[in-house]
Amino acid sequence: MGVIAGAVVVVLVLVAGWWFVRTYNRLVRLRNQTQASWAQIDVQLKRRHELIPNLVEGARGYAAHEKGTFEAVTAARGAAVVGGLGVGDRAAAEETLTATLGKLFALGESYPELKADQHFATVQAELRSAEDKIAYARQFYNSAVQSYHTALESFPGNVVSGFGGGHARREYFEAPGAPQDVVQVRF
């Protein structure tokens, strides 16, 4: 009888150990996925940052008197490439950069010869492509953060995360700013 009880205890300890290791490894995998998806956002943002000087230089020759726009884009880019920013601060800097880029793109509409310039059009198309990739990378990152948070907050992850260390919540990459007003349609 003592052998059976000992075997049951050993089996229970092995099952509990397997459960703990499996849950811990899942949390590590999800944490690493959030880090990898953040790295992908960083890659796409750097690509965008590298394209901006080409766009500014291309537009500068056509609209030299739009100095304020060029300075705003350059300053916003400088603020966005600063290292060491947290997710929230990085999102705010990128949102400012996106807004100033919109002003630069508007110059293309104001100056038909600039709009027709092949170099400007190519860089503008590459930046639009980069914006699409950034939006996808943000979505993927936020989805990875959501999965990680769900695993951290639900049982058994909430129990195991306390033992493992290094399993802290991550910030979502949210676009700052005022909420959008509801569009009212009247007939």
XYZ file of C-alpha atoms in Angstrom:
187
model
C 0.000 0.000 0.000
C 2.884 2.391 0.804
C 4.425 1.753 -2.615
C 1.208 2.723 -4.398
C 0.869 5.897 -2.334
C 4.525 6.746 -3.050
C 3.984 6.140 -6.779
C 0.901 8.379 -6.765
C 2.860 11.146 -5.047
C 5.717 10.827 -7.550
C 3.273 10.967 -10.466
C 1.556 14.034 -8.999
C 4.912 15.779 -8.487
C 5.949 14.943 -12.065
C 2.634 16.217 -13.467
C 2.879 19.420 -11.425
C 6.480 19.930 -12.565
C 5.527 19.322 -16.207
C 2.597 21.758 -15.860
C 4.838 24.425 -14.301
C 7.566 24.076 -16.949
C 5.064 24.092 -19.790
C 3.302 27.218 -18.484
C 6.596 28.994 -17.825
C 7.862 28.183 -21.317
C 4.632 29.501 -22.827
C 5.093 32.798 -20.985
C 8.689 33.019 -22.205
C 7.563 32.343 -25.788
C 4.890 35.042 -25.597
C 7.300 37.537 -24.001
C 9.829 36.857 -26.751
C 7.122 37.302 -29.373
C 6.328 40.767 -28.010
C 10.023 41.661 -28.107
C 10.403 40.368 -31.665
C 7.310 42.196 -32.850
C 8.601 45.424 -31.245
C 11.883 44.900 -33.093
C 9.907 44.657 -36.350
C 8.232 47.988 -35.624
C 11.667 49.445 -34.953
C 12.983 48.128 -38.290
C 10.083 49.678 -40.199
C 10.402 52.986 -38.353
C 14.124 53.155 -39.128
C 13.345 52.490 -42.785
C 10.904 55.375 -42.745
C 13.411 57.615 -40.988
C 16.002 56.872 -43.671
C 13.601 57.824 -46.475
C 12.570 61.178 -45.013
C 15.769 63.136 -45.804
C 15.474 62.071 -49.468
C 11.901 63.298 -49.598
C 12.772 66.611 -47.942
C 15.709 67.227 -50.276
C 13.611 66.393 -53.321
C 10.895 68.824 -52.283
C 13.250 71.574 -51.126
C 14.302 72.475 -54.669
C 10.721 72.997 -55.811
C 9.347 74.747 -52.750
C 12.291 76.569 -51.222
C 10.020 79.107 -49.520
C 8.295 76.324 -47.511
C 11.175 76.366 -45.023
C 8.890 75.961 -41.997
C 7.508 72.668 -43.310
C 10.979 71.285 -43.975
C 12.198 72.340 -40.544
C 9.145 70.784 -38.879
C 9.694 67.472 -40.674
C 13.389 67.488 -39.807
C 12.704 68.307 -36.155
C 9.992 65.634 -35.897
C 12.328 63.064 -37.456
C 15.048 64.048 -34.998
C 12.688 63.570 -32.066
C 11.563 60.188 -33.408
C 15.056 58.730 -33.869
C 16.167 59.501 -30.311
C 17.082 56.258 -28.576
C 15.810 55.066 -25.234
C 12.193 56.106 -25.631
C 9.515 53.932 -24.111
C 6.652 52.606 -26.179
C 4.301 55.484 -25.307
C 6.868 58.216 -25.932
C 7.943 56.542 -29.167
C 4.321 56.388 -30.325
C 3.870 60.110 -29.588
C 7.044 61.032 -31.476
C 6.027 58.914 -34.453
C 2.543 60.438 -34.470
C 4.092 63.914 -34.641
C 6.344 62.778 -37.469
C 3.377 61.337 -39.356
C 1.493 64.634 -39.023
C 4.424 66.671 -40.344
C 4.920 64.220 -43.203
C 1.303 64.843 -44.161
C 2.156 68.531 -44.563
C 5.114 67.598 -46.752
C 2.934 65.358 -48.901
C 0.478 68.246 -49.245
C 3.285 70.256 -50.848
C 3.238 67.756 -53.669
C -0.357 68.695 -54.330
C 0.423 72.418 -54.231
C 3.344 72.195 -56.648
C 2.461 70.254 -59.810
C 6.092 70.183 -60.952
C 7.046 68.573 -57.623
C 4.228 66.074 -57.945
C 5.516 65.192 -61.424
C 9.117 64.751 -60.220
C 9.980 61.054 -60.473
C 12.357 61.041 -57.494
C 9.797 62.728 -55.223
C 7.053 60.368 -56.409
C 9.235 57.296 -55.853
C 10.274 58.300 -52.335
C 6.686 59.264 -51.522
C 5.471 55.835 -52.695
C 8.165 54.119 -50.613
C 7.118 56.134 -47.571
C 3.485 55.172 -48.084
C 4.561 51.537 -48.324
C 6.585 51.970 -45.127
C 3.533 53.480 -43.407
C 1.482 50.417 -44.359
C 4.183 48.107 -43.002
C 4.401 50.129 -39.789
C 0.634 49.912 -39.330
C 0.762 46.140 -39.787
C 3.739 45.809 -37.424
C 1.914 47.901 -34.788
C -1.148 45.707 -35.125
C 0.957 42.546 -34.796
C 2.816 43.948 -31.782
C -0.401 44.956 -30.006
C -1.856 41.512 -30.709
C 1.271 39.872 -29.253
C 1.033 42.117 -26.172
C -2.633 41.193 -25.760
C -1.839 37.462 -25.917
C 0.994 37.922 -23.434
C -1.198 39.884 -21.011
C -3.937 37.281 -21.266
C -1.453 34.536 -20.415
C -0.035 36.570 -17.510
C -3.414 37.362 -16.018
C -5.176 34.039 -16.413
C -4.640 30.832 -14.483
C -2.066 29.170 -14.461
C 0.074 31.966 -15.942
C -0.626 34.309 -13.055
C 0.709 31.735 -10.597
C 3.771 30.747 -12.623
C 4.740 34.316 -13.592
C 5.291 35.155 -9.939
C 7.971 32.461 -9.647
C 9.765 33.058 -12.933
C 10.577 36.748 -12.829
C 10.969 38.916 -15.891
C 7.328 38.612 -16.802
C 6.133 42.207 -16.626
C 3.302 43.762 -18.564
C 4.182 45.531 -21.817
C 2.818 48.826 -23.130
C 0.582 48.860 -26.154
C 1.771 50.940 -29.107
C -1.145 53.350 -29.236
C -1.439 56.427 -31.357
C -1.781 59.360 -28.968
C -4.113 62.237 -29.495
C -7.680 63.164 -29.008
C -10.309 60.580 -29.778
C -11.915 60.946 -33.145
C -15.165 62.810 -33.228
C -18.128 60.796 -34.337
C -19.046 61.624 -37.887
C -22.652 62.656 -38.175
C -24.424 62.052 -41.442
C -27.529 64.055 -42.188
C -29.772 63.714 -45.203
